[in-house]
mmCIF file of C-alpha atoms (C1' of nucleotides) in Angstrom:
data_model
loop_
_atom_site.group_PDB
_atom_site.id
_atom_site.type_symbol
_atom_site.label_atom_id
_atom_site.label_comp_id
_atom_site.label_asym_id
_atom_site.label_seq_id
_atom_site.Cartn_x
_atom_site.Cartn_y
_atom_site.Cartn_z
ATOM 1 C CA MET A 440 -25.856 15.940 -13.801
ATOM 2 C CA GLN A 441 -27.803 18.952 -12.625
ATOM 3 C CA LYS A 442 -28.961 17.044 -9.564
ATOM 4 C CA TYR A 443 -25.373 16.611 -8.436
ATOM 5 C CA VAL A 444 -24.792 20.332 -8.809
ATOM 6 C CA GLN A 445 -27.822 20.950 -6.617
ATOM 7 C CA LEU A 446 -26.528 18.469 -4.078
ATOM 8 C CA LEU A 447 -23.221 20.278 -3.772
ATOM 9 C CA LYS A 448 -24.905 23.679 -3.656
ATOM 10 C CA GLN A 449 -27.218 22.560 -0.879
ATOM 11 C CA ASN A 450 -24.160 21.524 1.098
ATOM 12 C CA LYS A 451 -22.274 24.730 0.313
ATOM 13 C CA ILE A 452 -19.445 22.790 -1.300
ATOM 14 C CA LYS A 453 -17.610 24.200 -4.274
ATOM 15 C CA ILE A 454 -18.735 22.681 -7.525
ATOM 16 C CA THR A 455 -15.843 21.151 -9.409
ATOM 17 C CA PRO A 456 -15.874 18.780 -12.368
ATOM 18 C CA GLN A 457 -13.914 16.231 -10.334
ATOM 19 C CA ARG A 458 -16.491 16.160 -7.571
ATOM 20 C CA LEU A 459 -19.355 15.888 -10.021
ATOM 21 C CA GLN A 460 -17.645 12.992 -11.775
ATOM 22 C CA ILE A 461 -17.057 11.207 -8.499
ATOM 23 C CA ILE A 462 -20.643 11.585 -7.313
ATOM 24 C CA GLN A 463 -21.955 10.488 -10.675
ATOM 25 C CA PHE A 464 -19.717 7.449 -10.632
ATOM 26 C CA LEU A 465 -20.930 6.397 -7.195
ATOM 27 C CA ASP A 466 -24.547 7.105 -8.109
ATOM 28 C CA THR A 467 -24.331 4.878 -11.172
ATOM 29 C CA HIS A 468 -22.185 2.129 -9.653
ATOM 30 C CA HIS A 469 -23.737 0.737 -6.528
ATOM 31 C CA THR A 470 -20.968 -1.813 -6.163
ATOM 32 C CA HIS A 471 -19.360 -0.042 -3.204
ATOM 33 C CA PRO A 472 -16.189 1.039 -5.007
ATOM 34 C CA THR A 473 -12.975 1.920 -3.218
ATOM 35 C CA ALA A 474 -11.068 5.159 -3.737
ATOM 36 C CA GLU A 475 -8.759 3.271 -6.062
ATOM 37 C CA ASP A 476 -11.679 1.824 -8.069
ATOM 38 C CA THR A 477 -13.062 5.318 -8.438
ATOM 39 C CA TYR A 478 -9.714 6.780 -9.411
ATOM 40 C CA LYS A 479 -8.924 4.122 -12.011
ATOM 41 C CA THR A 480 -12.332 4.378 -13.646
ATOM 42 C CA LEU A 481 -12.484 8.162 -13.820
ATOM 43 C CA LYS A 482 -8.847 8.462 -14.881
ATOM 44 C CA LYS A 483 -9.819 6.904 -18.215
ATOM 45 C CA ASN A 484 -11.968 9.866 -19.199
ATOM 46 C CA ASN A 485 -9.929 12.426 -17.331
ATOM 47 C CA PRO A 486 -6.225 11.565 -17.514
ATOM 48 C CA ALA A 487 -5.306 14.659 -15.493
ATOM 49 C CA LEU A 488 -7.201 13.376 -12.469
ATOM 50 C CA SER A 489 -5.102 12.947 -9.364
ATOM 51 C CA ARG A 490 -5.467 10.151 -6.877
ATOM 52 C CA THR A 491 -5.245 12.683 -4.065
ATOM 53 C CA THR A 492 -8.228 14.537 -5.460
ATOM 54 C CA VAL A 493 -10.286 11.382 -5.319
ATOM 55 C CA TYR A 494 -9.302 10.811 -1.698
ATOM 56 C CA ASN A 495 -9.947 14.450 -0.794
ATOM 57 C CA SER A 496 -13.282 14.549 -2.563
ATOM 58 C CA LEU A 497 -14.541 11.329 -1.038
ATOM 59 C CA GLU A 498 -13.612 12.670 2.382
ATOM 60 C CA THR A 499 -15.444 15.933 1.732
ATOM 61 C CA LEU A 500 -18.547 14.120 0.502
ATOM 62 C CA ARG A 501 -18.426 11.837 3.514
ATOM 63 C CA LYS A 502 -18.146 14.705 5.962
ATOM 64 C CA HIS A 503 -21.294 16.200 4.471
ATOM 65 C CA HIS A 504 -23.018 12.827 4.630
ATOM 66 C CA ILE A 505 -23.542 12.815 0.892
ATOM 67 C CA ILE A 506 -21.915 9.421 0.720
ATOM 68 C CA GLN A 507 -21.308 6.755 3.326
ATOM 69 C CA GLU A 508 -17.888 5.294 4.032
ATOM 70 C CA LEU A 509 -17.902 1.568 4.727
ATOM 71 C CA THR A 510 -15.184 -0.072 6.803
ATOM 72 C CA ILE A 511 -16.534 -3.547 6.244
ATOM 73 C CA SER A 512 -13.438 -5.102 4.679
ATOM 74 C CA GLY A 513 -10.847 -3.730 7.040
ATOM 75 C CA ASN A 514 -8.324 -3.300 4.219
ATOM 76 C CA GLU A 515 -9.774 -0.357 2.409
ATOM 77 C CA HIS A 516 -12.678 2.029 2.534
ATOM 78 C CA CYS A 517 -15.660 1.471 0.289
ATOM 79 C CA TYR A 518 -18.140 4.139 -0.650
ATOM 80 C CA ASP A 519 -21.894 4.048 -0.962
ATOM 81 C CA PHE A 520 -24.064 6.766 -2.440
ATOM 82 C CA LYS A 521 -27.265 4.943 -1.572
ATOM 83 C CA GLN A 522 -29.623 6.921 0.588
ATOM 84 C CA GLY A 523 -31.531 5.455 3.498
ATOM 85 C CA SER A 524 -30.539 3.117 6.265
ATOM 86 C CA HIS A 525 -29.400 -0.307 5.142
ATOM 87 C CA HIS A 526 -26.848 -2.938 6.024
ATOM 88 C CA HIS A 527 -24.108 -4.728 4.096
ATOM 89 C CA PHE A 528 -22.861 -8.228 3.532
ATOM 90 C CA LEU A 529 -19.244 -9.067 2.635
ATOM 91 C CA CYS A 530 -18.307 -12.421 1.142
ATOM 92 C CA ARG A 531 -14.955 -13.545 2.481
ATOM 93 C CA THR A 532 -14.239 -15.564 -0.663
ATOM 94 C CA CYS A 533 -15.180 -13.367 -3.620
ATOM 95 C CA GLY A 534 -15.122 -10.013 -1.836
ATOM 96 C CA LEU A 535 -18.562 -9.044 -3.084
ATOM 97 C CA ILE A 536 -20.386 -6.471 -0.980
ATOM 98 C CA LEU A 537 -24.166 -6.705 -1.084
ATOM 99 C CA ASP A 538 -26.816 -4.326 0.174
ATOM 100 C CA ILE A 539 -29.057 -5.747 2.862
ATOM 101 C CA ASP A 540 -32.243 -3.771 3.041
ATOM 102 C CA ILE A 541 -32.974 -3.765 6.716
ATOM 103 C CA LYS A 542 -32.821 -1.049 9.300
ATOM 104 C CA CYS A 543 -31.273 -1.323 12.744
ATOM 105 C CA PRO A 544 -34.130 -1.349 15.254
ATOM 106 C CA ASN A 545 -31.777 -0.436 18.081
ATOM 107 C CA GLN A 546 -30.742 2.815 16.514
ATOM 108 C CA ASP A 547 -33.282 4.993 18.301
ATOM 109 C CA ARG A 548 -32.821 3.337 21.655
ATOM 110 C CA LEU A 549 -29.157 4.196 21.594
ATOM 111 C CA LEU A 550 -29.683 7.876 21.118
ATOM 112 C CA HIS A 551 -30.757 8.062 24.758
ATOM 113 C CA ASN A 552 -27.513 6.743 26.168
ATOM 114 C CA GLY A 553 -25.583 9.997 26.267
ATOM 115 C CA HIS A 554 -23.607 9.102 23.193
ATOM 116 C CA HIS A 555 -24.309 11.051 20.046
ATOM 117 C CA ILE A 556 -24.745 8.604 17.195
ATOM 118 C CA GLU A 557 -23.978 9.895 13.719
ATOM 119 C CA GLU A 558 -23.575 6.686 11.745
ATOM 120 C CA VAL A 559 -24.983 3.186 11.998
ATOM 121 C CA HIS A 560 -23.156 0.349 10.263
ATOM 122 C CA GLY A 561 -24.519 -3.175 10.069
ATOM 123 C CA TYR A 562 -22.006 -5.587 8.590
ATOM 124 C CA PHE A 563 -22.562 -9.267 7.962
ATOM 125 C CA LYS A 564 -19.605 -11.367 6.879
ATOM 126 C CA GLY A 565 -19.493 -14.904 5.564
ATOM 127 C CA LEU A 566 -20.022 -16.740 2.293
ATOM 128 C CA CYS A 567 -22.398 -15.387 -0.309
ATOM 129 C CA LYS A 568 -24.953 -17.702 -1.901
ATOM 130 C CA ASN A 569 -22.716 -18.412 -4.907
ATOM 131 C CA CYS A 570 -19.572 -19.126 -2.948
ATOM 132 C CA ALA A 571 -21.473 -21.197 -0.383
ATOM 133 C CA ASN A 572 -22.764 -23.410 -3.218
ATOM 134 C CA LYS A 573 -19.328 -23.798 -4.781
ATOM 135 C CA GLN A 574 -17.980 -24.792 -1.374
ATOM 136 C CA LYS A 575 -20.658 -27.483 -1.051
ATOM 137 C CA ASN A 576 -19.948 -28.929 -4.506
ATOM 138 C CA LYS A 577 -16.247 -29.079 -3.771
ATOM 139 C CA LYS A 578 -16.830 -31.177 -0.697
ATOM 140 C CA VAL A 579 -19.091 -33.617 -2.564
ATOM 141 C CA LYS A 580 -16.568 -34.413 -5.287
ATOM 142 C CA PRO A 581 -13.984 -37.064 -4.344
ATOM 143 C CA MET B 990 -3.760 -19.485 32.441
ATOM 144 C CA GLN B 991 -4.923 -23.078 32.296
ATOM 145 C CA LYS B 992 -8.188 -21.999 30.715
ATOM 146 C CA TYR B 993 -6.309 -20.543 27.755
ATOM 147 C CA VAL B 994 -4.452 -23.814 27.324
ATOM 148 C CA GLN B 995 -7.795 -25.613 27.249
ATOM 149 C CA LEU B 996 -9.136 -23.127 24.735
ATOM 150 C CA LEU B 997 -6.249 -23.792 22.353
ATOM 151 C CA LYS B 998 -6.467 -27.557 22.863
ATOM 152 C CA GLN B 999 -10.178 -27.543 22.100
ATOM 153 C CA ASN B 1000 -9.397 -25.793 18.845
ATOM 154 C CA LYS B 1001 -6.500 -28.098 18.013
ATOM 155 C CA ILE B 1002 -4.071 -25.200 17.884
ATOM 156 C CA LYS B 1003 -0.513 -25.637 19.048
ATOM 157 C CA ILE B 1004 0.060 -24.209 22.482
ATOM 158 C CA THR B 1005 2.829 -21.619 22.464
ATOM 159 C CA PRO B 1006 3.765 -19.082 25.134
ATOM 160 C CA GLN B 1007 3.215 -16.263 22.633
ATOM 161 C CA ARG B 1008 -0.350 -17.339 21.926
ATOM 162 C CA LEU B 1009 -1.117 -17.747 25.592
ATOM 163 C CA GLN B 1010 0.235 -14.287 26.330
ATOM 164 C CA ILE B 1011 -1.828 -12.762 23.557
ATOM 165 C CA ILE B 1012 -5.066 -14.408 24.659
ATOM 166 C CA GLN B 1013 -4.426 -13.437 28.239
ATOM 167 C CA PHE B 1014 -3.780 -9.858 27.243
ATOM 168 C CA LEU B 1015 -7.025 -9.643 25.313
ATOM 169 C CA ASP B 1016 -8.963 -11.374 28.069
ATOM 170 C CA THR B 1017 -7.725 -8.891 30.653
ATOM 171 C CA HIS B 1018 -7.916 -5.768 28.483
ATOM 172 C CA HIS B 1019 -11.344 -5.304 27.022
ATOM 173 C CA THR B 1020 -10.315 -2.051 25.385
ATOM 174 C CA HIS B 1021 -10.283 -3.508 21.881
ATOM 175 C CA PRO B 1022 -6.515 -3.300 21.365
ATOM 176 C CA THR B 1023 -4.875 -3.268 17.962
ATOM 177 C CA ALA B 1024 -2.114 -5.630 16.892
ATOM 178 C CA GLU B 1025 0.357 -2.848 17.637
ATOM 179 C CA ASP B 1026 -1.115 -2.237 21.115
ATOM 180 C CA THR B 1027 -0.798 -5.923 21.836
ATOM 181 C CA TYR B 1028 2.739 -6.101 20.499
ATOM 182 C CA LYS B 1029 3.979 -3.077 22.430
ATOM 183 C CA THR B 1030 2.489 -4.255 25.720
ATOM 184 C CA LEU B 1031 3.696 -7.841 25.502
ATOM 185 C CA LYS B 1032 7.108 -6.812 24.216
ATOM 186 C CA LYS B 1033 7.836 -5.320 27.633
ATOM 187 C CA ASN B 1034 7.764 -8.703 29.358
ATOM 188 C CA ASN B 1035 9.034 -10.629 26.366
ATOM 189 C CA PRO B 1036 11.604 -8.604 24.445
ATOM 190 C CA ALA B 1037 12.121 -11.419 21.956
ATOM 191 C CA LEU B 1038 8.528 -11.159 20.755
ATOM 192 C CA SER B 1039 8.131 -10.395 17.088
ATOM 193 C CA ARG B 1040 5.496 -8.145 15.618
ATOM 194 C CA THR B 1041 4.844 -10.739 12.933
ATOM 195 C CA THR B 1042 4.053 -13.324 15.585
ATOM 196 C CA VAL B 1043 1.405 -11.058 17.025
ATOM 197 C CA TYR B 1044 -0.167 -10.585 13.603
ATOM 198 C CA ASN B 1045 0.010 -14.305 12.856
ATOM 199 C CA SER B 1046 -1.398 -15.313 16.218
ATOM 200 C CA LEU B 1047 -4.274 -12.864 16.090
ATOM 201 C CA GLU B 1048 -5.155 -14.178 12.628
ATOM 202 C CA THR B 1049 -5.063 -17.766 13.875
ATOM 203 C CA LEU B 1050 -7.252 -16.949 16.875
ATOM 204 C CA ARG B 1051 -9.663 -15.080 14.630
ATOM 205 C CA LYS B 1052 -9.963 -17.951 12.179
ATOM 206 C CA HIS B 1053 -10.952 -20.206 15.054
ATOM 207 C CA HIS B 1054 -13.444 -17.625 16.315
ATOM 208 C CA ILE B 1055 -11.630 -17.404 19.631
ATOM 209 C CA ILE B 1056 -11.415 -13.649 19.184
ATOM 210 C CA GLN B 1057 -13.352 -11.226 17.033
ATOM 211 C CA GLU B 1058 -11.697 -8.828 14.628
ATOM 212 C CA LEU B 1059 -13.321 -5.413 14.489
ATOM 213 C CA THR B 1060 -13.054 -3.217 11.408
ATOM 214 C CA ILE B 1061 -14.845 -0.323 13.028
ATOM 215 C CA SER B 1062 -12.125 2.305 12.637
ATOM 216 C CA GLY B 1063 -11.119 1.628 9.070
ATOM 217 C CA ASN B 1064 -7.452 2.337 9.833
ATOM 218 C CA GLU B 1065 -6.537 -0.697 11.813
ATOM 219 C CA HIS B 1066 -7.996 -3.894 13.152
ATOM 220 C CA CYS B 1067 -9.085 -4.097 16.766
ATOM 221 C CA TYR B 1068 -9.509 -7.314 18.665
ATOM 222 C CA ASP B 1069 -12.146 -8.420 21.118
ATOM 223 C CA PHE B 1070 -12.030 -11.518 23.275
ATOM 224 C CA LYS B 1071 -15.507 -10.934 24.649
ATOM 225 C CA GLN B 1072 -17.884 -13.788 24.078
ATOM 226 C CA GLY B 1073 -21.475 -13.358 23.016
ATOM 227 C CA SER B 1074 -23.101 -11.135 20.482
ATOM 228 C CA HIS B 1075 -22.720 -7.427 21.088
ATOM 229 C CA HIS B 1076 -22.177 -4.225 19.159
ATOM 230 C CA HIS B 1077 -19.591 -1.442 19.313
ATOM 231 C CA PHE B 1078 -19.480 2.320 19.414
ATOM 232 C CA LEU B 1079 -16.539 4.366 18.115
ATOM 233 C CA CYS B 1080 -16.047 7.982 19.130
ATOM 234 C CA ARG B 1081 -14.709 9.983 16.224
ATOM 235 C CA THR B 1082 -12.979 12.447 18.542
ATOM 236 C CA CYS B 1083 -11.237 10.407 21.237
ATOM 237 C CA GLY B 1084 -11.161 7.073 19.401
ATOM 238 C CA LEU B 1085 -12.664 5.184 22.302
ATOM 239 C CA ILE B 1086 -14.427 1.954 21.413
ATOM 240 C CA LEU B 1087 -17.256 0.956 23.737
ATOM 241 C CA ASP B 1088 -19.196 -2.270 24.007
ATOM 242 C CA ILE B 1089 -22.892 -1.950 23.310
ATOM 243 C CA ASP B 1090 -24.719 -4.863 24.832
ATOM 244 C CA ILE B 1091 -27.409 -5.507 22.297
ATOM 245 C CA LYS B 1092 -27.938 -8.313 19.851
ATOM 246 C CA CYS B 1093 -28.859 -7.932 16.211
ATOM 247 C CA PRO B 1094 -32.475 -9.098 15.853
ATOM 248 C CA ASN B 1095 -32.069 -9.491 12.096
ATOM 249 C CA GLN B 1096 -29.334 -12.054 12.412
ATOM 250 C CA ASP B 1097 -31.554 -15.121 12.215
ATOM 251 C CA ARG B 1098 -33.715 -13.781 9.431
ATOM 252 C CA LEU B 1099 -30.675 -13.428 7.221
ATOM 253 C CA LEU B 1100 -29.619 -17.015 7.528
ATOM 254 C CA HIS B 1101 -32.494 -17.894 5.210
ATOM 255 C CA ASN B 1102 -31.364 -15.730 2.349
ATOM 256 C CA GLY B 1103 -28.922 -18.155 0.776
ATOM 257 C CA HIS B 1104 -25.941 -16.347 2.193
ATOM 258 C CA HIS B 1105 -24.000 -18.059 4.925
ATOM 259 C CA ILE B 1106 -23.437 -15.598 7.736
ATOM 260 C CA GLU B 1107 -20.397 -16.195 9.920
ATOM 261 C CA GLU B 1108 -19.991 -12.836 11.631
ATOM 262 C CA VAL B 1109 -22.320 -10.020 12.633
ATOM 263 C CA HIS B 1110 -20.859 -6.581 13.257
ATOM 264 C CA GLY B 1111 -22.892 -3.687 14.594
ATOM 265 C CA TYR B 1112 -20.948 -0.443 14.584
ATOM 266 C CA PHE B 1113 -22.187 2.914 15.806
ATOM 267 C CA LYS B 1114 -20.028 5.959 15.171
ATOM 268 C CA GLY B 1115 -20.308 9.459 16.545
ATOM 269 C CA LEU B 1116 -19.388 11.367 19.690
ATOM 270 C CA CYS B 1117 -19.195 9.592 23.019
ATOM 271 C CA LYS B 1118 -20.912 11.127 26.055
ATOM 272 C CA ASN B 1119 -17.716 12.846 27.224
ATOM 273 C CA CYS B 1120 -16.760 14.320 23.888
ATOM 274 C CA ALA B 1121 -20.333 15.373 23.175
ATOM 275 C CA ASN B 1122 -20.342 17.338 26.432
ATOM 276 C CA LYS B 1123 -16.997 18.990 25.735
ATOM 277 C CA GLN B 1124 -18.330 19.986 22.321
ATOM 278 C CA LYS B 1125 -21.390 21.624 23.915
ATOM 279 C CA ASN B 1126 -19.316 23.574 26.455
ATOM 280 C CA LYS B 1127 -17.040 24.848 23.717
ATOM 281 C CA LYS B 1128 -19.964 26.290 21.818
ATOM 282 C CA VAL B 1129 -21.368 28.009 24.911
ATOM 283 C CA LYS B 1130 -18.158 29.899 25.711
ATOM 284 C CA PRO B 1131 -17.645 33.132 23.751
ATOM 285 C "C1'" DT C 1071 -12.448 41.154 -14.776
ATOM 286 C "C1'" DA C 1072 -9.639 40.862 -10.554
ATOM 287 C "C1'" DT C 1073 -9.199 38.785 -6.262
ATOM 288 C "C1'" DT C 1074 -8.812 35.209 -2.960
ATOM 289 C "C1'" DA C 1075 -9.651 31.232 -0.621
ATOM 290 C "C1'" DA C 1076 -10.296 26.645 -1.769
ATOM 291 C "C1'" DA C 1077 -9.349 22.769 -4.704
ATOM 292 C "C1'" DT C 1078 -6.318 20.100 -7.584
ATOM 293 C "C1'" DT C 1079 -2.110 17.982 -8.710
ATOM 294 C "C1'" DG C 1080 2.137 15.106 -8.165
ATOM 295 C "C1'" DT C 1081 5.460 13.479 -5.240
ATOM 296 C "C1'" DA C 1082 7.094 11.965 -0.996
ATOM 297 C "C1'" DA C 1083 6.139 10.106 3.435
ATOM 298 C "C1'" DT C 1084 3.582 7.297 6.695
ATOM 299 C "C1'" DG C 1085 1.489 3.422 8.911
ATOM 300 C "C1'" DA C 1086 -0.652 -1.039 8.956
ATOM 301 C "C1'" DT C 1087 -0.100 -5.349 7.214
ATOM 302 C "C1'" DT C 1088 1.999 -9.202 4.553
ATOM 303 C "C1'" DA C 1089 5.776 -11.998 2.279
ATOM 304 C "C1'" DC C 1090 9.502 -14.587 2.985
ATOM 305 C "C1'" DA C 1091 13.426 -17.376 4.506
ATOM 306 C "C1'" DA C 1092 16.116 -18.937 8.353
ATOM 307 C "C1'" DA C 1093 16.036 -20.506 13.059
ATOM 308 C "C1'" DT C 1094 13.403 -22.462 16.715
ATOM 309 C "C1'" DT C 1095 9.962 -25.252 18.949
ATOM 310 C "C1'" DA C 1096 5.631 -28.116 20.066
ATOM 311 C "C1'" DG C 1097 3.681 -32.388 19.550
ATOM 312 C "C1'" DT C 1098 4.206 -37.160 18.400
ATOM 313 C "C1'" DA C 1099 5.953 -41.658 17.943
ATOM 314 C "C1'" DA C 1100 9.648 -44.854 18.587
ATOM 315 C "C1'" DT D 749 13.603 -39.800 26.902
ATOM 316 C "C1'" DT D 750 14.964 -38.875 22.339
ATOM 317 C "C1'" DA D 751 14.482 -37.995 17.513
ATOM 318 C "C1'" DC D 752 11.668 -36.321 13.998
ATOM 319 C "C1'" DT D 753 8.704 -33.256 11.456
ATOM 320 C "C1'" DA D 754 5.600 -29.897 10.632
ATOM 321 C "C1'" DA D 755 4.221 -25.759 12.507
ATOM 322 C "C1'" DT D 756 5.613 -21.571 14.622
ATOM 323 C "C1'" DT D 757 8.482 -17.716 15.542
ATOM 324 C "C1'" DT D 758 11.561 -14.248 14.246
ATOM 325 C "C1'" DG D 759 13.508 -10.212 11.649
ATOM 326 C "C1'" DT D 760 13.747 -7.868 7.546
ATOM 327 C "C1'" DA D 761 11.998 -6.308 3.387
ATOM 328 C "C1'" DA D 762 8.139 -5.387 0.593
ATOM 329 C "C1'" DT D 763 3.407 -3.911 -0.273
ATOM 330 C "C1'" DC D 764 -0.756 -1.370 -0.148
ATOM 331 C "C1'" DA D 765 -3.903 2.227 1.280
ATOM 332 C "C1'" DT D 766 -3.820 6.619 2.811
ATOM 333 C "C1'" DT D 767 -2.007 11.222 4.175
ATOM 334 C "C1'" DA D 768 1.215 15.340 4.114
ATOM 335 C "C1'" DC D 769 2.762 18.910 1.649
ATOM 336 C "C1'" DA D 770 3.940 22.590 -1.580
ATOM 337 C "C1'" DA D 771 3.146 24.478 -6.063
ATOM 338 C "C1'" DT D 772 -0.289 25.355 -9.450
ATOM 339 C "C1'" DT D 773 -4.893 26.038 -10.860
ATOM 340 C "C1'" DT D 774 -9.665 27.259 -10.400
ATOM 341 C "C1'" DA D 775 -14.492 28.432 -8.548
ATOM 342 C "C1'" DA D 776 -17.009 31.874 -6.537
ATOM 343 C "C1'" DT D 777 -17.556 36.628 -5.460
ATOM 344 C "C1'" DA D 778 -17.217 41.539 -5.722
#
DNA sequence: TATTAAATTGTAATGATTACAAATTAGTAA
DNA sequence: TTACTAATTTGTAATCATTACAATTTAATA
């Protein structure tokens, strides 16, 4: 927990129990939770928690680049504490979001185009291995 | 206009004036319009047009990969008629979405991972050239 | 310990999208 | 050309994620 305190201090953000809980949740659940996921989970141990606080905190953490906000689904924002450049895969059937550990090789080239790049998002969408197999089996059966 | 008719025929989609108007709009406005943008513009020449029709049509066109649905902003879907693989840049200040004419070199590699990739989205977010310059000038002035 | 700006809370509002049922229409076959 | 049917369009109402806002509370500092 102390490492989260350090993280907030380094970023000159006020240290609140809510923020620490949110960071800890994201650090221990690399499933790319939404604000609602985060709220529902943390509400169990902290019934006084407000949904607005979760939204506000996630936004603050995002602005300081402590977490990354994914717009892969288009319906809702997902959050990722994982450090380092990586991509994501979204299954259109089960909704699973997977980490794809590759880096965009074009990233550096783009910095010289006059535009100031702050975030790089690589999204792949389709059917995950599991759902692709289920799909196949369905088609085989009469 | 005939080319849009062909496009729908090839995809075995019913040809309706609404769908033709929507495709034409996207083909002649490569500004990545939202459903609402599309609705408002086409409503002028066709006051009977329904917002739901625009949403339905865009979804149909997307499912047939005639248009691409971008989730770059996180607030709303944007649509792109442009053919061929390319990426996008979103300016966080002015909201402009630019085409970035590069292809993801990892695309093929991923096909061998068990997951079935249907769409590749490369999103870069930051400050566009214009907004980056304005930002600089602001800081220089006292 | 007192102060103050910032954060939290709960409720209400917003905005994009979807659900749904009735009316209309495109494509097909007689 | 006409009749039929399934698909599409339309308008309204609902939903869902997110934001606005004002009152209360709290973290950081002196």
